[in-house]
Amino acid sequence: MKLRKVGAIAGIGVLVLAGCNQGGTSGGTKGTINIGIELPQQGSELAGTQPEINAIKLAVKDSGGTVGGWKIEIPNSVILDDAKDGVHDPQTGAQNMQALASNANVIAVIGPQNSSVAKVQIPISNAAGLLQCSAANTNEGLTKPQFGALDIRKTNPTKINYVRVVTTDDYQGPAAARYILQNLKLKTVYIIDSTDTFGKGIADNFQKYFTDNGGTVVARDGAPKTTTDYTALLTAAKSKNPASIYFGGVTADGGARILKTAIQLGLNVPFVGPDGIFDGSAKTKDSFLNLAGDDAKNSYATAAAVGDYPGRADFTAKYKAEFQTDPTGYSATAYSCAQVVLDALKRVGPTATDVKDLREKVRAAAVDTSVTYTSVIGSFKFDENGDTSQKIISFYTYDPATQDWAFKEQLDFAK
Amino acid sequence: MSGRLANIGGPGFTSFRSRVRDIAETHRSLTIIVAMAIVGLLLPILATVPPFSIFQPQDVWLNGFSNAGVFVLLALGLNIVVGLAGLLDLGYAAFFAIGAYAYAYGASPFSGIHAPFIAMLLIGALVAATFGVLLGAPTLRLRGDYLAIVTLGFGEIVPIVFLNAEKYTEGTNGIGGIYPPDIPFVEFGILNPWPFYGLVIVLVAIVMVFIYRLQESRIGRAWMAIREDELAAASNGLNTVTTKLLAFALGASTAGFAGVFNAAKLTLVSPDQFLSTVSFSILAMVVLGGMGNIWGVALGAFVIYTIQIVLLKQLNAFFGELHVPILQDINFVQYQFLLYGLALVLMMLFRPEGLFPSQRRKRELHAADAGEAEASAVAALDESIT
Amino acid sequence: MTSPRSSTPVAQRRLPFGVRLAIWGVVGILLYYVFLVAAQYFTNPDAPDAFNNSIKTSAQQVSNALVLGAIYALVALGYTMVYGIIELINFAHGDVFMVGAFVSLFFLTNAPAPLDFLGLHLTGSIAEPIVLIIVLIAAFLVAMAFMGLVNVTIERFAYRPLRHAPRVAPLITAIGVSLILQNIMQIIVGTGDRKVPELVPNIKIGFLGADIRLISIVIFLVAIALMTGLQFFVSRTRLGRAMRATAQDQQAAQLMGVDLNLTIAMTFLIGGALAGAAGVFQGQYFGFVRFDLGFNAGLKAFTAAVLGGIGNLTGAAIGGFAIAFIEVFTQAVGQARWSQAIVFVVLIVVLVFRPAGIFGQQIGERA
């Protein structure tokens, strides 16, 4: 009852001020449009997604705010949270996508973070012809027909609307496996994954390549992110004498905790992980290196991005200047997604007649396979399924002198 | 309903009202159907009226109502178990999951089968009920709080099984591309919220009538007797185990029912949709709505869901648009849990019987203080025997 | 709460309870060890040196399980005490444990801004034994006192008004309190792990093939001491008797002059203190604490309490060790994915055959 009264007063208040905030024309532009952001923003997921939101807003700011004749705004009403009870929730994600799709001013959406949410959102955005760019989804089944992607873009199977700037798991996992076998010259590994879509997916791909190429997996365990005690697991693993450890997951899933326990038990072997642990130097709060400290001295990380490119340093400096912290997690890829949207907008903005026309034009322009994008994660094109052409995996190792990841080499997996 | 309003409109109107009330009370099922029809028609209209139309457009509201409808169904089902029969079930989402996965096995590219939706509704309910019986048979004789932990355990086990048994359940990725409902003459497009909305109104009405009928039947009175005083009920010849098992099974089947609808609407089932936090949410909806009262529980579910999904998430947008000085800078998204927790605590402190308690519950609550518990227990017993 | 000894006639007095418990404990541990060795060996009989390996690794796993069990047991005790006295499933208890862990973190490093001058600002282990002992004891006292008080406050404001409400109402309140505690902690420290300085130096002691960390021994001994102290308190002191009386029959206890409010408050105080101690252990042993520790820990502790017979102190302690043993066993044989599920399956199976838990008493339904 009390809440309803608040709602009533609130509603009246919004009604009064609603007029001030309509997407009307202002100062010589063709109109105001929105870029939607759809990410989980509760609990531990917020740590990963807040940098993305910051990066997207930074990208819009860097573009000047008006692109292709259209003014871009990202009000709070199009930044939607798909978390429920602290965890990303596909149903909420679907609802949010419905909301964004029916908002005529939204011409593109950046998100989601989790592949399970993307799986329910793509049918909706595909039917609505709304461009969706993900900075973090890595599951193959979202785009590749041979993994079931056609089942989720049933309405318009050939009118691609979902793109992503990150390489799928089927490259990063094998890259790490190859590194262990060929560069580190080790034959056995213990795999531990976080049991969620990303962690398990990449560990599966790792395992397949590793065993197909002569390696032996001594044991494999799945430990969800809520695990606190890894001693029993690692004691059992140690008894099997693995020469290396592969961790499938992100830092928040326990990468540093696992490493610490392993070292404590005397399992001092190379520790390899995906870009989930490649999240900043030892000075970055909550990063893998920060939590692991000296234990990280024998750690390696892969990143699904070009290692040394000019854009990265610039981006880091700009981000730091704007937000006073290091850009962590998926901030660079989120910035790239924003760059994709803005680039498409620049190309078709002038010729679009209204927001509805603009939405379709932006989609078609963004997924155009002939366009090469130059972004803060390097240059890439989209293929006919919306996947990035960039299949470069970079390898990093921990450098105690700088207390940061040091670039070792990169491999191009484009076949 | 009575009291102050009774005298509005003068004597003629009053007698009309009392006639309507008499008819309503004798034909309660019809009342429920008519009431749900009215609600079904009113809500879309409400969504076009400010202030609701400011928050989000009608399409989005309707979609939200459909999703809220799923939770209304779940709350109604849990109400049978917790509110009517007095059994504490802390893992209700497990049955929701079972119904959803059952539909995924019946109508998705993963399984290769495409069974008709209406048949799957019944099959899903049946499968969930079967699991309810399987779980309940060995455990329902446990004391109340032991049953609670067992149901909590079951609620933890089920998502873990779906997560780890990859070959059969696609594990953490879930089964996607599930077919939408295929009711003749109705087209369930993914962007069109109306058919889903209509369907959920119909389903809620059906379940409400069913539960109402149950409540007024011998079984319902048996549940009431068990809830009030199990020992007395048993010593009067009531088979407590079967009665409790029936409540459990019916509650589970309602969750299965809801699961099928949800899977068809969302087109995806994955283990992370069915964690224990969902069970706690539904429990909170039942308690806050008013345990035992069908309409109370339905309304409680609807209100809580709308608050969780619409209000709390929009607080940022809302205060931002209003440009309220301090509040607009606070990132409410990270305080969602805090506010929700506070709301739960405050609600319980000020109105532990819920927003719309059943009359019986109110008597119980206050009778407990005055020591009339025995009197009401005896009364319940009398009713269950006759 | 403890099993009455009134059933044994004086002539046949058995060994004191504590001694019996210790004997059964040792027997249990040995049996567990044998199981582990067998399981480890048979999952991998062809590996080189399989048998010796199994022996060594199993000894290590037993020590792992004992420390984990000690932590679970302390949290389970708080759960069971509260349940025994007011029949409330205190869902917020796990979060009290979590806050306790953070309190010890703040005490050892620094409190969150703007109070960050408070705290000892330690960063690593302490070498001098006397200083180490003093700091450890101080950390314990601070955490236990603080969490005891927090628990009492929660009881006073969230649960006491609902003492006569239907049983589900305080349950919902407990869920609400749990959410509030979690969210407050999250706002203060963020969502990531926080490192806790491990005070006890990383010395390992070899025993039967296992390398046991010094901190493990400390935790185990302190936990046993706390549990023994609790047992003594409950069975010998007046307040303890008052607690037992209230647990058995609230109205009768009141008639006998027991101050209900005080007794319940003391129960929450002790339960909170134990959870606080467990929180200190968590930080010291694992080196990391996180805002969402509470839910899982609370769940396991509740399971442990029920397994042992809810309301029964010994049961809760045994239950805590049992849960740890099951978890470690599952993980030792490579089925870590299933460990949560298996714990619950074991619980259900035990309850089917012993409906009141291992040590529980079948109290008749309240008439």
Coordinates of N, CA and C in Angstrom, one line a residue, chain C residues 19-131:
Chain C
V19 N 34.5 -38.2 27.0 CA 35.5 -39.3 26.6 C 34.8 -40.2 25.6
R20 N 33.6 -40.5 25.8 CA 32.9 -41.3 24.8 C 32.9 -40.7 23.4
L21 N 32.6 -39.4 23.4 CA 32.6 -38.6 22.2 C 34.0 -38.7 21.5
A22 N 35.0 -38.5 22.3 CA 36.4 -38.5 21.8 C 36.7 -39.8 21.1
I23 N 36.3 -40.9 21.8 CA 36.6 -42.3 21.3 C 35.9 -42.5 20.0
W24 N 34.6 -42.2 20.0 CA 33.8 -42.3 18.8 C 34.4 -41.5 17.6
G25 N 34.9 -40.3 18.0 CA 35.5 -39.4 17.0 C 36.7 -40.0 16.4
V26 N 37.6 -40.5 17.2 CA 38.8 -41.1 16.7 C 38.4 -42.3 15.8
V27 N 37.5 -43.1 16.3 CA 37.1 -44.3 15.4 C 36.5 -43.8 14.1
G28 N 35.7 -42.8 14.2 CA 35.1 -42.2 12.9 C 36.2 -41.8 12.0
I29 N 37.2 -41.0 12.5 CA 38.2 -40.5 11.6 C 39.0 -41.7 11.0
L30 N 39.3 -42.7 11.8 CA 40.1 -43.8 11.2 C 39.3 -44.5 10.1
L31 N 38.0 -44.7 10.3 CA 37.1 -45.3 9.3 C 37.1 -44.5 8.1
Y32 N 37.0 -43.2 8.2 CA 37.0 -42.3 7.1 C 38.3 -42.4 6.3
Y33 N 39.4 -42.5 7.1 CA 40.7 -42.6 6.4 C 40.8 -43.9 5.6
V34 N 40.3 -44.9 6.1 CA 40.3 -46.2 5.4 C 39.5 -46.1 4.1
F35 N 38.3 -45.5 4.2 CA 37.4 -45.3 3.1 C 38.1 -44.5 2.0
L36 N 38.8 -43.4 2.4 CA 39.4 -42.6 1.5 C 40.5 -43.3 0.7
V37 N 41.3 -44.1 1.5 CA 42.4 -44.8 0.9 C 41.8 -45.8 -0.2
A38 N 40.8 -46.5 0.2 CA 40.2 -47.4 -0.7 C 39.7 -46.7 -2.0
A39 N 39.0 -45.6 -1.7 CA 38.4 -44.9 -2.9 C 39.4 -44.4 -3.8
Q40 N 40.5 -43.8 -3.2 CA 41.5 -43.2 -4.0 C 42.2 -44.3 -4.8
Y41 N 42.5 -45.4 -4.1 CA 43.2 -46.5 -4.8 C 42.4 -47.0 -5.9
F42 N 41.1 -47.3 -5.7 CA 40.3 -48.0 -6.7 C 39.9 -47.1 -7.9
T43 N 40.0 -45.7 -7.7 CA 39.7 -44.9 -8.9 C 40.9 -44.8 -9.8
N44 N 42.1 -45.3 -9.3 CA 43.2 -45.2 -10.1 C 44.3 -46.2 -9.8
P45 N 43.9 -47.5 -9.9 CA 44.8 -48.5 -9.4 C 46.1 -48.7 -10.3
D46 N 46.0 -48.2 -11.5 CA 47.2 -48.5 -12.4 C 48.2 -47.4 -12.3
A47 N 48.0 -46.4 -11.6 CA 49.0 -45.3 -11.6 C 50.2 -45.8 -10.8
P48 N 51.3 -45.2 -11.2 CA 52.6 -45.6 -10.5 C 52.5 -45.4 -9.0
D49 N 52.9 -46.3 -8.2 CA 53.0 -46.1 -6.8 C 51.6 -45.8 -6.2
A50 N 50.5 -46.5 -6.7 CA 49.2 -46.1 -6.4 C 48.9 -46.2 -4.9
F51 N 49.3 -47.3 -4.3 CA 49.0 -47.5 -2.9 C 49.6 -46.5 -2.0
N52 N 50.9 -46.3 -2.1 CA 51.5 -45.3 -1.2 C 51.0 -43.9 -1.4
N53 N 50.7 -43.6 -2.7 CA 50.1 -42.3 -3.0 C 48.8 -42.1 -2.2
S54 N 48.0 -43.2 -2.3 CA 46.7 -43.1 -1.7 C 46.9 -42.9 -0.2
I55 N 47.8 -43.5 0.4 CA 48.0 -43.4 1.9 C 48.3 -42.0 2.2
K56 N 49.3 -41.4 1.5 CA 49.7 -40.1 1.8 C 48.6 -39.0 1.6
T57 N 48.0 -39.2 0.4 CA 47.0 -38.2 0.0 C 45.8 -38.3 0.9
S58 N 45.4 -39.5 1.3 CA 44.3 -39.6 2.2 C 44.5 -39.0 3.5
A59 N 45.8 -39.1 4.0 CA 46.0 -38.4 5.3 C 45.9 -36.9 5.2
Q60 N 46.3 -36.4 4.0 CA 46.2 -35.0 3.8 C 44.7 -34.6 3.7
Q61 N 43.9 -35.4 3.1 CA 42.5 -35.1 2.9 C 41.8 -35.1 4.3
V62 N 42.2 -36.1 5.1 CA 41.6 -36.1 6.5 C 41.8 -34.8 7.2
S63 N 43.1 -34.3 7.1 CA 43.3 -33.1 7.8 C 42.5 -31.9 7.2
N64 N 42.4 -31.9 5.8 CA 41.6 -30.9 5.2 C 40.1 -31.0 5.8
A65 N 39.6 -32.2 5.9 CA 38.2 -32.4 6.3 C 38.1 -31.9 7.7
L66 N 39.0 -32.2 8.6 CA 38.9 -31.8 10.0 C 38.8 -30.3 10.2
V67 N 39.7 -29.6 9.4 CA 39.6 -28.1 9.6 C 38.3 -27.6 9.0
L68 N 37.9 -28.0 7.9 CA 36.6 -27.6 7.3 C 35.5 -27.9 8.2
G69 N 35.6 -29.1 8.8 CA 34.5 -29.5 9.7 C 34.4 -28.6 10.9
A70 N 35.6 -28.2 11.4 CA 35.6 -27.3 12.6 C 34.9 -26.0 12.3
I71 N 35.1 -25.5 11.1 CA 34.5 -24.2 10.8 C 33.0 -24.4 10.6
Y72 N 32.6 -25.5 9.9 CA 31.1 -25.7 9.7 C 30.5 -26.0 11.1
A73 N 31.2 -26.7 11.9 CA 30.6 -27.1 13.2 C 30.3 -25.8 14.0
L74 N 31.2 -24.9 14.0 CA 31.0 -23.7 14.8 C 29.7 -22.9 14.3
V75 N 29.6 -22.8 13.0 CA 28.4 -22.1 12.5 C 27.2 -22.9 12.7
A76 N 27.3 -24.2 12.6 CA 26.1 -25.0 12.8 C 25.6 -24.9 14.3
L77 N 26.5 -24.8 15.2 CA 26.1 -24.6 16.6 C 25.3 -23.4 16.8
G78 N 25.6 -22.3 16.2 CA 24.8 -21.1 16.3 C 23.4 -21.3 15.8
Y79 N 23.3 -22.0 14.6 CA 22.1 -22.3 14.0 C 21.2 -23.1 15.0
T80 N 21.8 -24.2 15.5 CA 21.0 -25.1 16.3 C 20.6 -24.5 17.6
M81 N 21.5 -23.7 18.2 CA 21.1 -23.1 19.4 C 19.8 -22.2 19.3
V82 N 19.9 -21.4 18.2 CA 18.7 -20.5 18.0 C 17.5 -21.3 17.7
Y83 N 17.6 -22.3 16.9 CA 16.5 -23.1 16.5 C 15.9 -23.8 17.8
G84 N 16.8 -24.3 18.6 CA 16.4 -25.0 19.8 C 15.6 -24.2 20.7
I85 N 15.9 -22.9 20.7 CA 15.2 -22.1 21.7 C 14.0 -21.4 21.2
I86 N 14.0 -20.9 20.0 CA 12.7 -20.3 19.5 C 12.2 -20.9 18.2
E87 N 12.8 -22.0 17.8 CA 12.3 -22.7 16.6 C 12.3 -21.8 15.3
L88 N 13.4 -21.1 15.2 CA 13.5 -20.2 14.0 C 14.7 -20.7 13.2
I89 N 14.4 -20.9 11.9 CA 15.5 -21.1 11.0 C 16.1 -19.8 10.6
N90 N 17.3 -19.5 11.2 CA 17.8 -18.2 11.1 C 18.7 -18.1 9.8
F91 N 18.0 -17.7 8.7 CA 18.7 -17.6 7.4 C 19.8 -16.6 7.4
A92 N 19.7 -15.7 8.4 CA 20.8 -14.6 8.4 C 22.0 -15.1 9.1
H93 N 22.0 -16.3 9.7 CA 23.2 -16.7 10.5 C 24.4 -16.8 9.6
G94 N 24.3 -17.4 8.4 CA 25.4 -17.5 7.5 C 26.0 -16.1 7.2
D95 N 25.2 -15.1 7.1 CA 25.7 -13.8 6.9 C 26.4 -13.2 8.1
V96 N 25.9 -13.6 9.3 CA 26.6 -13.2 10.5 C 28.0 -13.7 10.5
F97 N 28.2 -14.9 10.0 CA 29.5 -15.6 9.9 C 30.3 -14.7 8.9
M98 N 29.7 -14.4 7.8 CA 30.4 -13.6 6.8 C 30.9 -12.2 7.3
V99 N 30.0 -11.6 8.0 CA 30.4 -10.3 8.6 C 31.5 -10.5 9.6
G100 N 31.4 -11.5 10.4 CA 32.5 -11.8 11.3 C 33.8 -12.0 10.6
A101 N 33.9 -12.6 9.5 CA 35.1 -12.8 8.8 C 35.6 -11.4 8.4
F102 N 34.7 -10.5 7.9 CA 35.1 -9.2 7.5 C 35.6 -8.3 8.7
V103 N 34.9 -8.5 9.8 CA 35.3 -7.8 11.0 C 36.8 -8.1 11.4
S104 N 37.1 -9.4 11.3 CA 38.5 -9.8 11.6 C 39.4 -9.2 10.5
L105 N 39.0 -9.1 9.3 CA 39.8 -8.5 8.3 C 40.0 -7.0 8.6
F106 N 39.0 -6.3 8.9 CA 39.1 -4.9 9.3 C 40.0 -4.7 10.5
F107 N 39.9 -5.6 11.5 CA 40.7 -5.4 12.7 C 42.2 -5.6 12.4
L108 N 42.4 -6.6 11.5 CA 43.8 -6.9 11.2 C 44.5 -5.9 10.2
T109 N 43.7 -5.4 9.3 CA 44.2 -4.5 8.3 C 43.7 -3.1 8.7
N110 N 42.7 -2.7 8.0 CA 42.1 -1.4 8.4 C 40.6 -1.3 8.2
A111 N 39.9 -0.6 9.0 CA 38.5 -0.5 8.8 C 38.2 0.3 7.5
P112 N 37.0 0.2 7.0 CA 36.8 0.9 5.7 C 36.7 2.4 6.0
A113 N 37.0 3.2 5.0 CA 36.9 4.6 5.1 C 35.6 5.1 5.6
P114 N 35.4 6.1 6.3 CA 36.5 7.0 6.8 C 37.2 6.7 8.1
L115 N 36.9 5.4 8.5 CA 37.6 5.1 9.8 C 38.9 4.3 9.6
D116 N 39.5 4.6 8.5 CA 40.7 3.7 8.2 C 41.9 3.9 9.0
F117 N 41.9 4.7 10.0 CA 43.0 4.7 10.9 C 42.9 3.6 11.9
L118 N 41.6 3.1 12.1 CA 41.4 1.9 13.0 C 41.9 0.7 12.4
G119 N 42.4 -0.2 13.2 CA 42.9 -1.5 12.6 C 44.4 -1.6 12.8
L120 N 44.9 -2.8 12.7 CA 46.3 -3.0 13.0 C 47.2 -2.9 11.8
H121 N 46.7 -2.7 10.6 CA 47.5 -2.5 9.4 C 48.5 -3.6 9.2
L122 N 48.2 -4.8 9.5 CA 49.1 -5.9 9.3 C 49.1 -6.3 7.9
T123 N 50.2 -6.9 7.4 CA 50.2 -7.3 6.0 C 50.6 -8.8 5.8
G124 N 51.2 -9.3 6.8 CA 51.7 -10.7 6.6 C 51.7 -11.5 7.9
S125 N 52.5 -12.5 8.0 CA 52.5 -13.3 9.2 C 53.4 -12.7 10.2
I126 N 53.1 -13.2 11.5 CA 53.9 -12.7 12.6 C 54.8 -13.8 13.1
A127 N 56.1 -13.4 13.3 CA 57.1 -14.4 13.6 C 57.1 -14.7 15.1
E128 N 57.1 -13.6 15.9 CA 57.3 -13.9 17.4 C 56.1 -14.5 17.9
P129 N 56.2 -15.6 18.6 CA 55.1 -16.4 19.0 C 54.2 -15.6 20.0
I130 N 54.8 -14.8 20.9 CA 53.9 -14.2 21.9 C 53.1 -13.1 21.3
V131 N 53.7 -12.3 20.4 CA 52.9 -11.3 19.7 C 51.8 -12.0 18.9

